[in-house]
Short mmCIF file of C-alpha atoms in Angstrom, two decimals:
data_model
loop_
_atom_site.label_atom_id
_atom_site.label_comp_id
_atom_site.label_asym_id
_atom_site.label_seq_id
_atom_site.Cartn_x
_atom_site.Cartn_y
_atom_site.Cartn_z
CA MET X 1045 -14.21 -38.86 -58.06
CA SER X 1046 -17.30 -37.48 -56.28
CA GLU X 1047 -20.55 -37.68 -58.11
CA ILE X 1048 -21.38 -34.57 -59.96
CA GLU X 1049 -24.79 -33.09 -59.39
CA LYS X 1050 -26.73 -32.33 -62.57
CA ILE X 1051 -27.90 -28.78 -62.64
CA THR X 1052 -30.25 -28.12 -65.61
CA GLY X 1053 -31.64 -24.80 -66.76
CA ASN X 1054 -34.76 -25.34 -64.64
CA ASN X 1055 -32.88 -26.15 -61.51
CA PRO X 1056 -33.53 -23.51 -58.68
CA GLU X 1057 -29.73 -23.18 -58.34
CA ALA X 1058 -29.40 -21.81 -61.93
CA LYS X 1059 -31.76 -18.90 -61.42
CA SER X 1060 -33.43 -16.65 -59.05
CA LEU X 1061 -36.61 -17.39 -57.10
CA ASP X 1062 -39.46 -18.34 -59.44
CA ILE X 1063 -42.19 -15.98 -58.14
CA THR X 1064 -44.83 -17.31 -60.41
CA GLN X 1065 -44.31 -20.92 -59.16
CA GLN X 1066 -44.12 -19.73 -55.61
CA ASN X 1067 -47.51 -17.95 -56.04
CA ILE X 1068 -48.94 -21.12 -57.53
CA GLU X 1069 -47.77 -23.19 -54.56
CA GLN X 1070 -49.45 -20.77 -52.15
CA LEU X 1071 -52.64 -20.96 -54.23
CA LYS X 1072 -52.52 -24.81 -54.00
CA GLN X 1073 -52.35 -24.62 -50.20
CA LEU X 1074 -55.28 -22.14 -49.99
CA PHE X 1075 -57.49 -23.74 -52.68
CA PRO X 1076 -56.29 -27.30 -53.53
CA ASP X 1077 -59.66 -28.04 -55.09
CA VAL X 1078 -59.21 -25.57 -57.95
CA PHE X 1079 -56.35 -27.58 -59.47
CA SER X 1080 -56.95 -30.28 -62.01
CA GLU X 1081 -54.03 -32.29 -63.41
CA GLY X 1082 -51.62 -29.67 -62.07
CA LYS X 1083 -53.40 -26.79 -63.74
CA ILE X 1084 -55.53 -24.06 -62.39
CA ASP X 1085 -59.34 -24.48 -63.23
CA PHE X 1086 -60.34 -20.85 -63.34
CA GLU X 1087 -64.08 -21.61 -63.37
CA ALA X 1088 -63.62 -23.57 -60.16
CA LEU X 1089 -61.55 -20.64 -58.72
CA LYS X 1090 -64.31 -18.23 -59.62
CA ALA X 1091 -66.92 -20.49 -57.87
CA VAL X 1092 -64.72 -20.61 -54.75
CA LEU X 1093 -64.30 -16.82 -54.62
CA GLY X 1094 -68.03 -16.12 -55.28
CA GLU X 1095 -68.89 -12.49 -55.05
CA GLU X 1096 -65.38 -11.33 -54.86
CA ILE X 1097 -65.06 -11.77 -58.62
CA ASP X 1098 -65.89 -8.66 -60.70
CA ASN X 1099 -67.23 -9.83 -64.12
CA SER X 1100 -68.82 -6.56 -65.13
CA GLU X 1101 -67.74 -5.11 -68.55
CA GLU X 1102 -67.62 -1.52 -67.12
CA ARG X 1103 -65.23 -1.19 -64.28
CA TYR X 1104 -62.32 1.03 -63.27
CA ASN X 1105 -59.06 -0.34 -64.62
CA PHE X 1106 -55.68 1.41 -64.82
CA THR X 1107 -53.72 0.13 -67.78
CA TRP X 1108 -51.34 1.16 -70.48
CA ASN X 1109 -49.54 -0.26 -73.51
CA GLY X 1110 -47.08 -2.93 -72.29
CA LYS X 1111 -48.50 -3.59 -68.87
CA THR X 1112 -48.98 -7.34 -69.44
CA LYS X 1113 -45.32 -7.61 -70.62
CA ALA X 1114 -44.18 -5.60 -67.56
CA ARG X 1115 -45.98 -8.06 -65.29
CA GLN X 1116 -44.40 -10.99 -67.11
CA ILE X 1117 -40.98 -9.40 -66.80
CA ALA X 1118 -41.47 -9.15 -63.05
CA GLN X 1119 -42.36 -12.86 -62.82
CA THR X 1120 -39.55 -14.20 -65.05
CA PRO X 1121 -36.65 -15.59 -62.94
CA SER X 1122 -33.20 -14.16 -63.48
CA THR X 1123 -30.33 -16.30 -64.64
CA GLY X 1124 -27.80 -13.79 -63.43
CA THR X 1125 -25.41 -13.89 -60.52
CA LEU X 1126 -23.73 -11.32 -58.30
CA ARG X 1127 -19.98 -11.46 -58.54
CA PRO X 1128 -18.09 -10.30 -55.42
CA CYS X 1129 -15.41 -7.67 -55.92
CA GLN X 1130 -13.48 -7.92 -52.68
CA GLU X 1131 -10.58 -5.72 -53.87
CA GLU X 1132 -12.98 -2.84 -54.37
CA SER X 1133 -14.76 -3.28 -51.12
CA VAL X 1134 -14.19 -1.85 -47.73
CA ASN X 1135 -13.91 -4.05 -44.58
CA TRP X 1136 -15.35 -6.96 -46.46
CA ASP X 1137 -15.26 -9.48 -43.54
CA ALA X 1138 -16.78 -7.08 -41.00
CA THR X 1139 -19.65 -5.41 -42.88
CA GLU X 1140 -23.12 -6.50 -44.14
CA ASN X 1141 -23.66 -3.27 -46.16
CA LEU X 1142 -23.98 -3.97 -49.87
CA PHE X 1143 -23.37 -1.92 -53.07
CA ILE X 1144 -24.47 -3.74 -56.22
CA GLU X 1145 -23.57 -2.47 -59.69
CA GLY X 1146 -26.23 -3.67 -62.16
CA ASP X 1147 -29.75 -3.38 -63.56
CA ASN X 1148 -31.90 -3.09 -60.55
CA LEU X 1149 -34.65 -5.32 -62.21
CA GLU X 1150 -32.31 -8.33 -62.28
CA VAL X 1151 -30.78 -7.45 -58.91
CA LEU X 1152 -34.14 -7.30 -57.28
CA LYS X 1153 -34.92 -10.79 -58.64
CA LEU X 1154 -31.64 -12.10 -57.24
CA LEU X 1155 -32.47 -10.65 -53.83
CA GLN X 1156 -35.71 -12.55 -53.60
CA LYS X 1157 -34.16 -15.63 -52.03
CA SER X 1158 -31.88 -14.13 -49.42
CA TYR X 1159 -33.87 -10.94 -48.51
CA HIS X 1160 -37.58 -12.05 -48.94
CA LYS X 1161 -39.51 -10.21 -46.18
CA LYS X 1162 -36.35 -8.99 -44.49
CA VAL X 1163 -36.21 -5.31 -45.50
CA LYS X 1164 -37.69 -2.80 -43.12
CA MET X 1165 -37.62 0.30 -45.33
CA ILE X 1166 -37.13 1.10 -49.03
CA TYR X 1167 -36.39 4.53 -50.39
CA ILE X 1168 -36.09 5.21 -54.02
CA ASP X 1169 -35.59 8.28 -56.10
CA PRO X 1170 -36.27 6.99 -59.66
CA PRO X 1171 -36.16 8.80 -62.93
CA TYR X 1172 -38.79 11.51 -63.02
CA ASN X 1173 -39.55 11.12 -66.72
CA THR X 1174 -38.66 14.68 -67.64
CA GLY X 1175 -37.77 13.68 -71.16
CA LYS X 1176 -34.00 13.65 -70.30
CA ASP X 1177 -33.95 10.74 -67.96
CA PHE X 1178 -31.93 7.58 -68.37
CA VAL X 1179 -34.21 4.64 -69.35
CA TYR X 1180 -33.30 1.07 -69.39
CA LYS X 1181 -35.14 -1.04 -71.92
CA ASP X 1182 -36.01 -4.37 -70.30
CA ASP X 1183 -36.18 -7.53 -72.35
CA PHE X 1184 -38.60 -10.41 -71.43
CA HIS X 1185 -36.62 -13.14 -73.12
CA ASP X 1186 -33.02 -12.66 -71.83
CA ASN X 1187 -32.69 -9.47 -69.65
CA ILE X 1188 -29.15 -10.34 -68.47
CA GLN X 1189 -27.76 -10.40 -72.08
CA ASN X 1190 -29.80 -7.30 -72.73
CA TYR X 1191 -28.20 -5.55 -69.62
CA LEU X 1192 -24.75 -6.55 -70.71
CA GLU X 1193 -25.33 -5.17 -74.29
CA GLN X 1194 -26.86 -1.86 -73.23
CA THR X 1195 -24.12 -1.13 -70.69
CA GLY X 1196 -21.47 -1.80 -73.32
CA GLN X 1197 -20.07 -4.95 -71.63
CA VAL X 1198 -20.56 -7.06 -74.74
CA ASP X 1199 -21.23 -6.39 -78.42
CA ASN X 1200 -24.47 -4.37 -78.41
CA GLU X 1201 -25.28 -4.59 -82.11
CA GLY X 1202 -26.65 -1.06 -81.98
CA ASN X 1203 -28.70 -1.31 -78.84
CA LYS X 1204 -28.02 1.65 -76.56
CA LEU X 1205 -29.16 3.26 -73.32
CA SER X 1206 -31.58 6.07 -74.27
CA THR X 1207 -33.74 8.81 -72.92
CA ASN X 1208 -37.51 8.76 -72.86
CA SER X 1209 -38.23 11.77 -74.98
CA ASP X 1210 -41.50 13.54 -74.32
CA THR X 1211 -42.10 13.48 -78.09
CA SER X 1212 -42.46 9.73 -77.87
CA GLY X 1213 -45.94 8.43 -78.54
CA ARG X 1214 -45.77 6.23 -75.54
CA TYR X 1215 -44.10 8.64 -73.22
CA HIS X 1216 -45.87 7.66 -69.95
CA SER X 1217 -46.15 4.07 -71.03
CA ALA X 1218 -42.34 3.60 -71.33
CA TRP X 1219 -41.89 5.01 -67.84
CA LEU X 1220 -44.64 2.85 -66.31
CA ASN X 1221 -43.16 -0.22 -68.01
CA MET X 1222 -39.94 0.52 -66.28
CA ILE X 1223 -41.19 1.20 -62.73
CA TYR X 1224 -43.95 -1.40 -62.58
CA PRO X 1225 -41.95 -4.68 -62.38
CA ARG X 1226 -39.38 -3.10 -60.03
CA LEU X 1227 -42.11 -2.00 -57.51
CA ARG X 1228 -43.76 -5.49 -57.64
CA LEU X 1229 -40.40 -7.22 -56.93
CA ALA X 1230 -39.55 -4.60 -54.16
CA LYS X 1231 -42.76 -5.40 -52.28
CA ASN X 1232 -41.70 -9.03 -51.84
CA LEU X 1233 -38.53 -7.84 -50.02
CA LEU X 1234 -40.40 -5.76 -47.38
CA LYS X 1235 -41.17 -7.14 -43.93
CA ASP X 1236 -44.76 -7.13 -42.90
CA ASP X 1237 -44.22 -3.87 -40.97
CA GLY X 1238 -42.01 -2.53 -43.80
CA VAL X 1239 -42.61 0.69 -45.72
CA ILE X 1240 -41.55 2.32 -49.01
CA PHE X 1241 -40.96 5.94 -49.71
CA ILE X 1242 -40.79 7.07 -53.36
CA SER X 1243 -39.64 10.53 -54.48
CA ILE X 1244 -41.23 11.92 -57.60
CA ASP X 1245 -42.30 15.15 -59.28
CA GLU X 1246 -45.39 16.38 -60.97
CA ASN X 1247 -44.72 14.50 -64.31
CA GLU X 1248 -45.57 11.05 -63.01
CA VAL X 1249 -47.02 11.51 -59.52
CA LYS X 1250 -50.47 10.73 -60.59
CA ASN X 1251 -49.45 7.54 -62.52
CA LEU X 1252 -47.07 6.40 -59.77
CA LYS X 1253 -49.90 6.77 -57.17
CA GLN X 1254 -52.14 4.51 -59.27
CA VAL X 1255 -49.39 1.96 -59.81
CA CYS X 1256 -48.73 1.86 -56.13
CA ASP X 1257 -52.40 1.54 -55.26
CA GLU X 1258 -52.46 -1.55 -57.40
CA ILE X 1259 -49.30 -3.13 -56.17
CA TYR X 1260 -49.41 -2.29 -52.46
CA GLY X 1261 -53.07 -1.63 -52.12
CA GLU X 1262 -55.05 1.57 -51.61
CA ASP X 1263 -55.57 0.68 -47.96
CA ASN X 1264 -51.84 0.70 -47.42
CA PHE X 1265 -51.37 4.23 -48.64
CA ILE X 1266 -49.93 6.13 -45.68
CA GLY X 1267 -49.61 9.53 -47.11
CA GLU X 1268 -47.81 11.98 -49.23
CA ILE X 1269 -45.05 14.42 -48.20
CA ILE X 1270 -44.64 17.58 -50.09
CA TRP X 1271 -40.98 18.43 -49.92
CA ARG X 1272 -39.88 21.99 -50.69
CA LYS X 1273 -36.72 21.42 -52.59
CA ARG X 1274 -35.66 25.01 -53.17
CA LYS X 1275 -36.27 28.54 -51.94
CA GLY X 1276 -36.22 31.30 -54.54
CA GLY X 1277 -35.34 31.11 -58.21
CA GLY X 1278 -37.63 29.88 -60.98
CA ASN X 1279 -38.31 33.33 -62.41
CA ASP X 1280 -37.64 31.96 -65.91
CA SER X 1281 -40.68 29.61 -65.61
CA GLN X 1282 -43.52 30.22 -68.15
CA PHE X 1283 -46.41 29.59 -65.66
CA LEU X 1284 -45.39 28.55 -62.13
CA ALA X 1285 -42.13 28.19 -60.36
CA ILE X 1286 -42.19 24.61 -59.14
CA ASP X 1287 -40.48 24.56 -55.77
CA HIS X 1288 -41.49 21.21 -54.50
CA GLU X 1289 -41.51 17.38 -55.12
CA TYR X 1290 -43.59 14.59 -53.68
CA ILE X 1291 -42.68 11.58 -51.51
CA LEU X 1292 -45.33 8.83 -51.68
CA ILE X 1293 -45.48 6.51 -48.68
CA TYR X 1294 -46.92 3.00 -48.72
CA ALA X 1295 -46.82 0.27 -46.07
CA LYS X 1296 -46.54 -3.41 -46.85
CA ASN X 1297 -49.25 -3.94 -44.34
CA LYS X 1298 -50.70 -0.85 -42.69
CA ASP X 1299 -52.23 -2.92 -39.92
CA ALA X 1300 -48.71 -4.12 -38.91
CA GLN X 1301 -47.51 -0.53 -38.28
CA HIS X 1302 -47.93 -0.91 -34.49
CA SER X 1303 -45.56 1.93 -33.46
CA LYS X 1304 -46.60 5.58 -33.85
CA TRP X 1305 -44.70 7.49 -36.48
CA ARG X 1306 -42.60 10.13 -34.77
CA VAL X 1307 -39.55 12.25 -35.57
CA PRO X 1308 -37.18 13.63 -32.95
CA TYR X 1309 -37.51 17.20 -31.61
CA GLU X 1310 -34.52 19.35 -32.41
CA GLY X 1311 -33.13 22.74 -31.72
CA GLU X 1312 -34.67 25.35 -29.37
CA TYR X 1313 -37.55 23.01 -28.43
CA LEU X 1314 -35.23 20.82 -26.50
CA THR X 1315 -33.58 23.62 -24.39
CA ARG X 1316 -36.39 23.65 -21.86
CA TYR X 1317 -35.66 20.09 -20.77
CA LYS X 1318 -32.78 21.06 -18.59
CA ASN X 1319 -33.49 18.53 -15.76
CA SER X 1320 -33.21 14.76 -15.85
CA ASP X 1321 -33.93 11.72 -13.64
CA LYS X 1322 -34.15 7.97 -14.24
CA ASN X 1323 -37.19 8.53 -16.47
CA GLY X 1324 -35.43 10.95 -18.90
CA SER X 1325 -35.14 14.77 -19.39
CA PHE X 1326 -37.96 17.06 -18.10
CA TYR X 1327 -38.83 20.60 -17.06
CA TRP X 1328 -41.15 21.85 -14.36
CA ASP X 1329 -44.32 23.41 -15.57
CA THR X 1330 -47.18 24.99 -13.67
CA LEU X 1331 -50.14 22.69 -12.96
CA HIS X 1332 -52.56 25.61 -12.65
CA ARG X 1333 -54.66 26.28 -15.72
CA GLY X 1334 -57.16 29.10 -16.00
CA GLY X 1335 -59.84 29.68 -18.59
CA LEU X 1336 -60.67 26.06 -19.13
CA GLN X 1337 -64.15 25.23 -20.30
CA SER X 1338 -64.50 22.36 -17.80
CA PRO X 1339 -62.12 23.35 -14.99
CA ILE X 1340 -60.97 20.81 -12.37
CA ILE X 1341 -61.36 22.60 -9.03
CA TYR X 1342 -60.05 21.54 -5.51
CA ASP X 1343 -57.93 22.92 -2.76
CA VAL X 1344 -54.26 22.27 -2.40
CA GLU X 1345 -52.30 22.53 0.90
CA CYS X 1346 -48.88 24.16 0.72
CA PRO X 1347 -45.81 23.21 2.90
CA ASP X 1348 -46.44 26.02 5.41
CA GLY X 1349 -50.09 25.03 5.82
CA THR X 1350 -51.39 27.72 3.47
CA ILE X 1351 -54.43 26.55 1.44
CA ILE X 1352 -54.79 27.35 -2.20
CA LYS X 1353 -58.65 27.67 -2.39
CA ASN X 1354 -60.61 26.61 -5.40
CA GLY X 1355 -57.63 26.23 -7.59
CA THR X 1356 -58.18 25.15 -11.27
CA TRP X 1357 -55.85 22.33 -12.27
CA GLN X 1358 -54.91 20.21 -15.26
CA ILE X 1359 -55.43 16.88 -13.52
CA SER X 1360 -57.87 15.37 -11.07
CA GLN X 1361 -57.17 15.41 -7.23
CA THR X 1362 -56.64 11.71 -7.23
CA SER X 1363 -53.93 12.03 -9.93
CA PHE X 1364 -52.42 15.05 -8.04
CA ASN X 1365 -52.05 12.99 -4.90
CA ILE X 1366 -50.57 10.02 -6.75
CA LYS X 1367 -48.09 12.18 -8.64
CA LYS X 1368 -47.10 14.08 -5.39
CA GLU X 1369 -46.31 10.71 -3.79
CA GLN X 1370 -44.12 9.78 -6.74
CA GLY X 1371 -42.20 13.01 -6.66
CA LEU X 1372 -43.77 14.20 -9.87
CA VAL X 1373 -45.39 17.26 -8.33
CA ARG X 1374 -43.77 19.95 -6.21
CA ILE X 1375 -45.10 23.07 -4.46
CA ILE X 1376 -42.51 25.83 -4.25
CA LYS X 1377 -42.49 29.64 -4.01
CA ASN X 1378 -41.90 31.54 -7.16
CA LYS X 1379 -39.92 34.80 -7.68
CA ASN X 1380 -42.85 36.70 -6.33
CA GLU X 1381 -42.81 34.64 -3.09
CA GLU X 1382 -46.09 33.08 -4.06
CA TRP X 1383 -46.78 29.32 -3.91
CA SER X 1384 -46.53 27.61 -7.28
CA VAL X 1385 -47.75 24.00 -7.88
CA GLN X 1386 -45.70 22.45 -10.57
CA HIS X 1387 -45.36 18.99 -12.27
CA LYS X 1388 -42.68 17.24 -14.28
CA VAL X 1389 -43.17 17.33 -18.14
CA TYR X 1390 -40.90 14.70 -19.77
CA GLN X 1391 -39.37 15.11 -23.14
CA PRO X 1392 -41.60 13.21 -25.61
CA ALA X 1393 -40.15 10.54 -27.93
CA GLY X 1394 -40.95 12.62 -30.88
CA LYS X 1395 -43.41 14.68 -32.82
CA VAL X 1396 -45.81 13.99 -35.62
CA GLN X 1397 -44.20 14.85 -38.92
CA ARG X 1398 -46.12 17.46 -40.95
CA SER X 1399 -46.97 16.56 -44.52
CA ILE X 1400 -45.15 19.67 -45.75
CA TYR X 1401 -41.37 19.47 -45.21
CA GLU X 1402 -39.10 22.48 -45.60
CA ALA X 1403 -36.05 21.74 -43.49
CA PHE X 1404 -33.56 20.85 -46.18
CA THR X 1405 -33.22 21.75 -49.89
CA ASN X 1406 -31.30 20.84 -52.98
CA THR X 1407 -28.80 23.44 -52.13
CA ASP X 1408 -27.93 21.57 -48.89
CA SER X 1409 -27.44 18.33 -50.81
CA SER X 1410 -25.41 19.96 -53.51
CA ASN X 1411 -23.10 21.41 -50.83
CA GLU X 1412 -22.81 18.00 -49.21
CA LEU X 1413 -21.55 16.50 -52.48
CA LYS X 1414 -19.09 19.38 -53.05
CA ASP X 1415 -17.72 18.85 -49.49
CA ILE X 1416 -17.39 15.09 -50.05
CA PHE X 1417 -15.58 15.26 -53.50
CA SER X 1418 -13.86 18.66 -52.73
CA LYS X 1419 -14.78 19.60 -56.29
CA ASP X 1420 -18.12 19.74 -58.12
CA LYS X 1421 -21.49 18.45 -57.05
CA TYR X 1422 -21.56 15.97 -59.88
CA PHE X 1423 -25.40 15.54 -59.64
CA ASP X 1424 -28.02 18.30 -60.33
CA THR X 1425 -30.63 17.11 -57.89
CA PRO X 1426 -29.25 14.83 -55.13
CA LYS X 1427 -31.34 14.45 -52.06
CA PRO X 1428 -30.10 15.93 -48.71
CA THR X 1429 -29.07 13.43 -46.06
CA GLY X 1430 -31.16 15.47 -43.57
CA LEU X 1431 -34.32 14.66 -45.46
CA LEU X 1432 -33.39 11.00 -45.69
CA LYS X 1433 -32.57 10.73 -42.00
CA MET X 1434 -36.04 12.20 -41.28
CA LEU X 1435 -37.64 9.35 -43.30
CA LEU X 1436 -35.52 6.73 -41.55
CA ASN X 1437 -36.68 8.09 -38.16
CA LEU X 1438 -40.25 8.39 -39.34
CA SER X 1439 -40.47 4.69 -40.33
CA ASN X 1440 -38.95 3.48 -36.95
CA VAL X 1441 -35.87 1.96 -38.58
CA ASN X 1442 -33.68 0.69 -35.71
CA GLY X 1443 -30.91 -1.63 -34.55
CA ASP X 1444 -29.95 -4.21 -37.16
CA ASP X 1445 -32.76 -3.33 -39.69
CA ILE X 1446 -32.11 -3.58 -43.32
CA VAL X 1447 -32.93 -0.74 -45.70
CA LEU X 1448 -32.76 -0.70 -49.55
CA ASP X 1449 -32.34 1.88 -52.33
CA PHE X 1450 -32.30 0.31 -55.80
CA PHE X 1451 -31.90 3.76 -57.64
CA ALA X 1452 -28.72 4.66 -55.70
CA GLY X 1453 -27.66 7.65 -57.77
CA SER X 1454 -25.26 9.71 -55.62
CA SER X 1455 -25.71 7.32 -52.64
CA SER X 1456 -27.17 10.03 -50.42
CA PHE X 1457 -29.23 7.33 -48.73
CA ALA X 1458 -26.28 5.21 -47.80
CA ASP X 1459 -24.63 8.37 -46.43
CA ALA X 1460 -27.65 9.19 -44.33
CA VAL X 1461 -27.68 5.64 -42.92
CA LEU X 1462 -24.08 5.76 -41.90
CA GLN X 1463 -24.46 9.13 -40.24
CA ARG X 1464 -27.53 7.97 -38.37
CA ASN X 1465 -25.76 4.79 -37.31
CA LEU X 1466 -23.05 6.91 -35.61
CA SER X 1467 -25.32 9.39 -33.93
CA ASP X 1468 -27.80 6.75 -32.59
CA ASN X 1469 -25.25 4.03 -31.93
CA ILE X 1470 -27.07 1.48 -34.13
CA ASN X 1471 -26.25 -0.89 -36.97
CA THR X 1472 -28.70 -0.42 -39.67
CA LYS X 1473 -27.51 -2.16 -42.85
CA PHE X 1474 -28.08 -0.81 -46.38
CA ILE X 1475 -28.33 -2.35 -49.82
CA MET X 1476 -27.68 0.10 -52.72
CA VAL X 1477 -28.11 -0.71 -56.34
CA GLN X 1478 -27.05 1.34 -59.33
CA ILE X 1479 -26.73 0.63 -63.05
CA PRO X 1480 -23.36 1.59 -64.56
CA GLU X 1481 -24.83 4.43 -66.67
CA LYS X 1482 -22.10 5.97 -68.65
CA ILE X 1483 -21.14 9.56 -67.96
CA ASP X 1484 -20.62 12.09 -70.69
CA HIS X 1485 -16.98 12.67 -71.29
CA LYS X 1486 -17.61 16.49 -70.85
CA HIS X 1487 -18.88 15.97 -67.30
CA ARG X 1488 -16.56 17.00 -64.45
CA ALA X 1489 -16.83 13.54 -62.89
CA PHE X 1490 -15.52 11.97 -66.15
CA THR X 1491 -12.47 14.25 -66.09
CA ASP X 1492 -11.96 13.25 -62.38
CA GLY X 1493 -11.73 9.58 -63.45
CA LEU X 1494 -15.25 8.44 -62.75
CA LYS X 1495 -16.68 6.87 -65.90
CA THR X 1496 -20.12 5.66 -64.74
CA VAL X 1497 -22.74 6.79 -62.25
CA SER X 1498 -22.19 3.59 -60.20
CA GLU X 1499 -18.55 4.60 -59.78
CA ILE X 1500 -19.71 7.90 -58.34
CA SER X 1501 -22.18 5.98 -56.03
CA LEU X 1502 -19.51 3.71 -54.72
CA ALA X 1503 -16.98 6.53 -54.35
CA ARG X 1504 -19.45 8.51 -52.19
CA ILE X 1505 -19.97 5.56 -49.89
CA LYS X 1506 -16.25 5.01 -49.43
CA LYS X 1507 -15.70 8.67 -48.69
CA ALA X 1508 -18.59 8.58 -46.20
CA ILE X 1509 -17.07 5.60 -44.47
CA LYS X 1510 -13.75 7.45 -44.16
CA ASN X 1511 -15.37 10.68 -42.90
CA ILE X 1512 -17.82 9.06 -40.45
CA ASN X 1513 -16.33 5.89 -39.06
CA GLU X 1514 -13.61 3.96 -40.67
CA SER X 1515 -14.74 0.69 -38.97
CA TYR X 1516 -17.79 0.75 -41.26
CA GLY X 1517 -17.61 -1.01 -44.55
CA VAL X 1518 -19.32 -2.02 -47.84
CA LYS X 1519 -19.27 -5.15 -49.91
CA PHE X 1520 -19.22 -4.50 -53.66
CA PHE X 1521 -20.83 -6.86 -56.15
CA LYS X 1522 -21.39 -6.78 -59.93
CA LEU X 1523 -24.25 -8.21 -61.85
CA ASP X 1524 -23.07 -10.85 -64.37
CA LYS X 1525 -24.16 -14.01 -66.15
CA THR X 1526 -24.45 -16.98 -63.82
CA ASN X 1527 -21.34 -18.98 -62.98
CA ILE X 1528 -23.34 -22.15 -63.13
CA ARG X 1529 -23.36 -24.01 -66.45
CA PRO X 1530 -26.68 -25.99 -66.85
CA TRP X 1531 -26.33 -29.64 -67.54
CA ASP X 1532 -26.83 -30.67 -71.23
CA ALA X 1533 -27.71 -34.36 -71.34
CA ASP X 1534 -27.56 -34.44 -75.12
CA PHE X 1535 -23.98 -33.14 -75.36
CA ASP X 1536 -21.96 -35.26 -77.78
CA ASN X 1537 -18.84 -35.37 -75.71
CA LEU X 1538 -19.74 -35.77 -72.02
CA GLU X 1539 -16.11 -35.61 -71.03
CA LEU X 1540 -16.03 -31.96 -72.04
CA VAL X 1541 -19.06 -31.29 -69.79
CA LEU X 1542 -17.99 -33.25 -66.77
CA GLN X 1543 -14.92 -31.34 -65.81
CA PRO X 1544 -16.62 -27.84 -65.85
CA GLY X 1545 -19.38 -29.41 -63.91
CA ALA X 1546 -17.09 -30.71 -61.31
CA ASP X 1547 -15.61 -27.17 -60.84
CA HIS X 1548 -18.86 -25.19 -60.79
CA THR X 1549 -19.57 -22.96 -57.84
CA ARG X 1550 -23.10 -23.02 -56.66
CA SER X 1551 -23.44 -19.25 -56.24
CA PHE X 1552 -21.30 -16.43 -54.90
CA PHE X 1553 -24.46 -14.84 -53.80
CA THR X 1554 -25.54 -17.53 -51.26
CA ARG X 1555 -21.98 -17.87 -50.12
CA TYR X 1556 -21.37 -14.32 -49.32
CA LEU X 1557 -24.74 -12.73 -48.35
#
């Protein structure tokens, strides 16, 4: 019989990455002299950091009730596991796309080992804290058990999923305690040139901005897109008809964003680029420019020997001569039989995205859902795939990049990724996470046989695969308690422990992902 490896509760195999311990190890490498008998000497650390320490009593600090606990929750390793559900997956052996059903806090912890610094782009559309939103109550001591209870998978003893009513005395605090640890964990997954986009409305945009400034750094704030989500309506509003939402954008490291952010040109703009050569699509434009404050003036000789005297041009004479030799300039007669000096203008890679975006609305996204399910829209405010494809283009997601959405909802983001993969002939991989929030029995989705939001999310992905390209796929996992039983050295009957230990599986997660 082979020797059985003892796995205790503290063994790395029995839990997710210990972020606190990882940070301590990094601190040891940077400042080994601030450790005494294995503990951090904070006075020594202050001495090393010198003027970078702020000891003043009056300083700006963004805090709320429960922030310390929220930070602890982010640093507490998960003892959960992700169980593969191959029978509910699509093209299991051929795909690297993941859909994970479970509390995103625990899932983010479990992703730390396999996806640390591997995600190119994150998009999330979290609860907006309108007073009607689903709120998951995290538990510092045993969040896996808490998750199973609150989703009705085990005896809940009265604990239930709830909404964060605006009559609550800690209305904003409850929302901040939910979003804070998730954003901290998400940052660890981003590549150095990674970026996160967060949709939000006016209820929490101010607080979200301050949280992200703290976690990602004010210097890594890229900007804010104002998305016009609807056109018309809102006449029943008491004060203003709110037509827009916000999308906050942060880089993991702004200095690592080496490529310019551009989105493709579309529609009528492209019709002028009717010609093409080895360098791409182009059109011929006149090189002559009048009315310039600092005109470039020189003579140009035409094919018949005619001289265009004192012409005003866009480029210097030296550049003109070089471009002419390269075939980038031509001199032809126009419809008036006059000589025209022209140069090739190539189609640019893209344009700068404006901070106000109006191309797609909630109506578009609702119609998309109706088309997919051939019935009702199921969600009131899904995001249009056109908007999400714009964000994917903007952040330079390409090739085999990995993207993540840990508030999957209707899975619009996964749909957008698959559409873009087909149109651009690329293989971007997605990770989608959704808690199995129960659907009201009066909801149309419930009567259609979909009992949880996660079931709708996965169904949307499967239908998108069927409609876009059936060679695509998705692996389905469920969050559950770990399949590893920690070793108990004090167990009275070791024989009862040895056999399960011999059969234990290290982790489905490391096996399949």
